[in-house]
Coordinates of C-alpha atoms in Angstrom, one line a residue:
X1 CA 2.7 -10.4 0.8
X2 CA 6.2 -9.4 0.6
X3 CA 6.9 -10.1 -3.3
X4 CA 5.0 -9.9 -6.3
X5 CA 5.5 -13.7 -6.6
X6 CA 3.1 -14.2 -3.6
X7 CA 0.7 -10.5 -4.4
X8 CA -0.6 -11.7 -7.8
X9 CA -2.2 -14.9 -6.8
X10 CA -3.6 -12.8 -3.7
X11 CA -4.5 -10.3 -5.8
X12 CA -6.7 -12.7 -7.4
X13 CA -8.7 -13.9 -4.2
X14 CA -9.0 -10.5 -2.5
X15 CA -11.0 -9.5 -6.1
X16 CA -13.0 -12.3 -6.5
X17 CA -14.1 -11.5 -2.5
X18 CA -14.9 -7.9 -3.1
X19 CA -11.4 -6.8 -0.6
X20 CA -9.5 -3.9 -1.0
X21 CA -6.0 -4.8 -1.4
X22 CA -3.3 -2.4 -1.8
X23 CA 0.2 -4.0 -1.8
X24 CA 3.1 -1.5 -0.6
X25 CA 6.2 -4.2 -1.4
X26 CA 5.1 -5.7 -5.1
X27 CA 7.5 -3.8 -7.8
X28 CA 6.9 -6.5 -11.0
X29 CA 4.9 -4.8 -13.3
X30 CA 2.8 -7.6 -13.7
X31 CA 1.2 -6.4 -10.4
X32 CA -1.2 -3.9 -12.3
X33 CA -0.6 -4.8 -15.7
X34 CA -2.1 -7.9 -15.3
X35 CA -4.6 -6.5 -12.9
X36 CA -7.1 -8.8 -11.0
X37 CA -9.8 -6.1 -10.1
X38 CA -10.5 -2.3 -9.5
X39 CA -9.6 -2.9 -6.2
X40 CA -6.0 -3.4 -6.5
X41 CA -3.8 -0.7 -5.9
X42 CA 0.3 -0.7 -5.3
X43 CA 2.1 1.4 -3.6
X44 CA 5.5 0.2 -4.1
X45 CA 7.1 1.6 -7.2
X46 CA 7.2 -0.3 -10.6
X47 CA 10.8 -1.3 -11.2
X48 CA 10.3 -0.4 -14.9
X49 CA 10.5 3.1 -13.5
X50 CA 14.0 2.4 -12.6
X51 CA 15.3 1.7 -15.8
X52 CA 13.7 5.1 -17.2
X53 CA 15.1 7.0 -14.5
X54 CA 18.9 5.6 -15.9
X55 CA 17.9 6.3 -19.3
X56 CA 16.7 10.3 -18.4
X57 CA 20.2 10.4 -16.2
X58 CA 22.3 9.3 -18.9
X59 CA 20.7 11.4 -21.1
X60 CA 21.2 14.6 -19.4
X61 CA 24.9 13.9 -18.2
X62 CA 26.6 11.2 -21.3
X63 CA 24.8 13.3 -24.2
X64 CA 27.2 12.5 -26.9
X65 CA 29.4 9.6 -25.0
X66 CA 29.3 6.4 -25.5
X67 CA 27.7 3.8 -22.6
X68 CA 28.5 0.2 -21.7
X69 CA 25.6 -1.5 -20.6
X70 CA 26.0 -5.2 -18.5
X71 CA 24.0 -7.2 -17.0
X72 CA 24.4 -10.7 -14.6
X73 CA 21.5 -12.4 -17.2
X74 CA 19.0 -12.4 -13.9
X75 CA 14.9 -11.3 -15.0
X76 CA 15.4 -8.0 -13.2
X77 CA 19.2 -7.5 -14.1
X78 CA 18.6 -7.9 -17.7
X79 CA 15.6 -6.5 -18.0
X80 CA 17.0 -3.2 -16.5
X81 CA 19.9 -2.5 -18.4
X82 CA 18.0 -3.7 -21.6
X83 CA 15.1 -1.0 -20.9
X84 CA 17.8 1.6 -19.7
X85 CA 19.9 1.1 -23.5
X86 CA 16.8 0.8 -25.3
X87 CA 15.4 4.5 -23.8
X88 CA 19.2 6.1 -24.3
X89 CA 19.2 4.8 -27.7
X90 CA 15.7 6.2 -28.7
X91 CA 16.8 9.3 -26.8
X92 CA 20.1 9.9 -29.2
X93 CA 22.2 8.3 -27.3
X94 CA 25.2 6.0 -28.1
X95 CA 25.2 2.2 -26.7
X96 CA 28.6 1.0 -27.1
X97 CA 28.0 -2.6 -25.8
X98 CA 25.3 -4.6 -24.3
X99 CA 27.0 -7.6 -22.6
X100 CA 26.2 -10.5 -20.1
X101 CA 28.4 -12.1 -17.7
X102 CA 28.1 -15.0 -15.4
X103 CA 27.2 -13.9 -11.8
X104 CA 28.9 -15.0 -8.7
X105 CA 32.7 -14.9 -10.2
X106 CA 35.8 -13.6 -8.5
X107 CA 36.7 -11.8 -11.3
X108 CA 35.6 -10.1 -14.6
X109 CA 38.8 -9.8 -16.1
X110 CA 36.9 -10.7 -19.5
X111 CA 34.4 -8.1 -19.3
X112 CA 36.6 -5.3 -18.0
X113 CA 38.2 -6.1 -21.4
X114 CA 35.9 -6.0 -23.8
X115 CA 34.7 -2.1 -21.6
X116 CA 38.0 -1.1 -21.5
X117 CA 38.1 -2.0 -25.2
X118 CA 34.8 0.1 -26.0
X119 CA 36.1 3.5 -24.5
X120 CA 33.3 4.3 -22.5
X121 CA 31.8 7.0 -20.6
X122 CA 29.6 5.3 -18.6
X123 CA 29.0 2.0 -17.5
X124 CA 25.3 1.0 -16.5
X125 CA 25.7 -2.3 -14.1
X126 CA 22.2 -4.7 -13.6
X127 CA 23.8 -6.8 -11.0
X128 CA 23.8 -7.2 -7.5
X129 CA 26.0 -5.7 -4.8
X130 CA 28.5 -8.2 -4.9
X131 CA 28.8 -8.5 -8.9
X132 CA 28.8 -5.1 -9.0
X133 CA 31.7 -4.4 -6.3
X134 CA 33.9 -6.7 -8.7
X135 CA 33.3 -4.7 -11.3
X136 CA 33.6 -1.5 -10.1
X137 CA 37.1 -3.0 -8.3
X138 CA 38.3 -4.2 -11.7
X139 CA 37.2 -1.0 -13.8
X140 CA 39.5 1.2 -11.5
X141 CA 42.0 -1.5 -10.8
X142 CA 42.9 -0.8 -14.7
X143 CA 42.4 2.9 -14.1
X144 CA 39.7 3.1 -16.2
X145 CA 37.5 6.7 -15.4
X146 CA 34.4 5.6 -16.7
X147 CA 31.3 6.7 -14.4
X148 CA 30.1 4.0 -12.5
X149 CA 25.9 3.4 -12.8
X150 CA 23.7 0.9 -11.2
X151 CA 20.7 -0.5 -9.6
X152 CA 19.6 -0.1 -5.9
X153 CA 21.0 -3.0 -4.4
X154 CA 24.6 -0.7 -4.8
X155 CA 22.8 1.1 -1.8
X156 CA 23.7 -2.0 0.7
X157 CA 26.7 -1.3 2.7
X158 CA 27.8 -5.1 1.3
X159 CA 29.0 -3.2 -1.9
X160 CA 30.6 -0.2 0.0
X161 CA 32.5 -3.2 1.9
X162 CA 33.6 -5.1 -0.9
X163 CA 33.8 -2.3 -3.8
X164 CA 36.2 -0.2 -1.0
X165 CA 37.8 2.9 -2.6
X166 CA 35.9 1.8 -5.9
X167 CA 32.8 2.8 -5.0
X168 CA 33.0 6.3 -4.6
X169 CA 31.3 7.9 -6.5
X170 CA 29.2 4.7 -7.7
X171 CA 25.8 6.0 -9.0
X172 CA 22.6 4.4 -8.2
X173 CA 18.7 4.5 -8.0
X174 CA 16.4 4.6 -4.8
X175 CA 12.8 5.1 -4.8
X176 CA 11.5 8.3 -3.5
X177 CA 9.8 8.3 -0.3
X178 CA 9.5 12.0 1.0
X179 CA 9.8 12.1 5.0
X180 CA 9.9 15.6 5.4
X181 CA 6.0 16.2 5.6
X182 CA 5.5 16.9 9.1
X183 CA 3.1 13.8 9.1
X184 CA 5.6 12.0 8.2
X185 CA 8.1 13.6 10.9
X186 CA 5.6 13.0 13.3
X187 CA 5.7 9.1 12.7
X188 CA 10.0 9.1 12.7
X189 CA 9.6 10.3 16.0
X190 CA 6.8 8.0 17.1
X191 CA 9.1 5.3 15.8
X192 CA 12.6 6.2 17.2
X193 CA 11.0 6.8 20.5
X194 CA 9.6 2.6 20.4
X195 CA 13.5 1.5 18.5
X196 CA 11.4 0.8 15.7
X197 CA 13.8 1.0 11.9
X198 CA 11.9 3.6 10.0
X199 CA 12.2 2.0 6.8
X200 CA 10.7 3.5 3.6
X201 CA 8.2 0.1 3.8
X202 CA 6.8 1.2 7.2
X203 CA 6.1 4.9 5.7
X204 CA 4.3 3.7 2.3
X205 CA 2.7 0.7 4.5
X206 CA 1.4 3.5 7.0
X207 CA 0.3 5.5 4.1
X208 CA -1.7 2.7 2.7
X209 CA -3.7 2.2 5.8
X210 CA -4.7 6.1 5.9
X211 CA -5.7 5.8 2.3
X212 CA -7.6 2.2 3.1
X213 CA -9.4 3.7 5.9
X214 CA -10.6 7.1 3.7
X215 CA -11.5 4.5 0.6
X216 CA -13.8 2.5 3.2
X217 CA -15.0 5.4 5.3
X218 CA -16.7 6.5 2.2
X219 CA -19.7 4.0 3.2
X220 CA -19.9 2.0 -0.2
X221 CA -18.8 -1.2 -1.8
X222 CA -15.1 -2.1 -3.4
X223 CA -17.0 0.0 -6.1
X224 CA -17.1 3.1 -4.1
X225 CA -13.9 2.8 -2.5
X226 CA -11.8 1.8 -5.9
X227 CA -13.6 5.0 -7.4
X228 CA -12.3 7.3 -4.6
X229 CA -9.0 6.5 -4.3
X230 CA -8.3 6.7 -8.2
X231 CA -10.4 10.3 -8.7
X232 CA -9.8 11.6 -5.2
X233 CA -6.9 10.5 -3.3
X234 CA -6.6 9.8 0.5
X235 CA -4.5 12.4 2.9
X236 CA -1.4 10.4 4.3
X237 CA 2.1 11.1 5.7
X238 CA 3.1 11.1 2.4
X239 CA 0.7 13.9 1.3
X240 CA -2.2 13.3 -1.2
X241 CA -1.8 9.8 -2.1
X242 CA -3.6 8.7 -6.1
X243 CA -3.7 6.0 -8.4
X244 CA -3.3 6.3 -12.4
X245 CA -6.0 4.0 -14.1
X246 CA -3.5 0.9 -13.6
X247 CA -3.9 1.2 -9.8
X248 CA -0.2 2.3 -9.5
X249 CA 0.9 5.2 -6.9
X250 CA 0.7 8.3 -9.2
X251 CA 3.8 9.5 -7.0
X252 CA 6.2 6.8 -7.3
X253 CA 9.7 7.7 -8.5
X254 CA 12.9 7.1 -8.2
X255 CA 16.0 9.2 -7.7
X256 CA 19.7 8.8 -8.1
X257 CA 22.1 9.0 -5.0
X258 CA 25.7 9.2 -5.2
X259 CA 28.0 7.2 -3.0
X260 CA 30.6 9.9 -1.0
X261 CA 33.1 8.4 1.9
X262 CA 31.1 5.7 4.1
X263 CA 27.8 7.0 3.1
X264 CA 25.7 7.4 -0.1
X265 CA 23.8 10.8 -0.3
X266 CA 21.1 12.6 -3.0
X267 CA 23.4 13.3 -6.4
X268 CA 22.3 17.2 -6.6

């Protein structure tokens, strides 16, 4: 079920038929807020995470500045930046502006305004690559040297291509999937060797069948299996592999990258 849209009304029918269902793609917190059953796990990280992960960044590099927050008014655009200026507020932090624009323009020139205006630091985007590659044009097109934040659609290479020489130095969030286990090596190679895209969906998807099978090998019902994988854990490629009492990955985080030339890499 490849989004949450599709995973919650599943969710509801593996429970009622005693499955185990553990969804690696469903990032809406809905998933296990609104739980179906102790059977339901997610390994896929909340995107609420993401907006704390902007918060705790801003917090330890714009102490003291003042941040523009903007959004494109979308559920997950505004809903980031919104979380991510709530968090830097309660953290000490001063919001400048919280302010909407309408997606899909060729220009900003209105926003740009009111951030050049503002005289900020920072400027936290909620938008998707192609918004976001207008305003990061616009912002240095005015020479404006406020730092550059968003979301993880800023990793497509369709904002490298239309921010150009603005994105450098663009900051965004990915989820963190460590490959460097040498499990998980093990699989890259089995992959590249079949011309198979190791994504980070086929790691956590490959990590959820390990932990099914140990759940199930356990030789109880949904019961047993639920109770294991929440107190226990199950040995994957991506190393011990638990559940908080929600039924979300213990592990799940996300991490900022930077991008540098043609190519976005971890921000040290």
């Amino acid at each position: 079920h490849a989004c949450t849209a599709a995973a919650l009304p599943a969710a509801r029918v593996y429970a009622n038929g005693g499955v185990l269902f553990l969804s690696t793609v469903a990032t809406n917190p809905r998933f296990t807020d609104e739980r179906a059953g102790a059977g339901v796990f997610r390994l896929a990280i909340r995107s609420d995470r993401e907006g704390r992960a902007i918060a705790d960044y801003l917090k330890d590099k714009f102490k003291g500045k003042r941040v523009a927050f903007v959004h494109d008014g979308s559920v997950y655009g505004q809903g980031l930046v919104e979380q991510a200026a709530k968090l830097f507020a309660d953290g000490g932090g001063a919001v400048a502006m919280t302010e909407s624009f309408t997606p899909g323009e060729k220009s900003q020139n209105n926003l740009i305004g009111k951030i050049q205006d503002a005289a900020v630091s920072a400027v936290v985007m909620g938008a998707l690559q192609a918004d976001a590659a207008v305003i990061a044009g616009e912002v240095r097109a005015r020479g404006l040297d406020a730092a550059l934040i968003g979301n993880e659609a800023l990793a497509l290479s369709e904002f490298k291509a239309l921010a150009g020489a603005a994105a450098e130095g663009t900051v965004f969030f990915l989820p963190v999937v460590d490959k460097s286990r040498p499990e998980a090596v093990g699989l890259l190679l089995s992959l590249e060797e079949r011309q198979l895209m190791p994504t980070d969906t086929v790691f956590t998807a490959h990590a959820a069948a390990e932990a099914a099978i140990a759940a199930l090998a356990k030789g109880g019902d949904l019961a047993v299996a639920a109770d294991f994988l929440r107190k226990s854990g199950a040995d994957t490629v991506l190393g011990k592999v638990t559940f908080d009492a929600k039924g979300d990955w213990s592990a799940a985080t996300y991490a900022p990258q930077i991008w540098r030339g043609d190519a976005f890499v971890p921000l040290p």
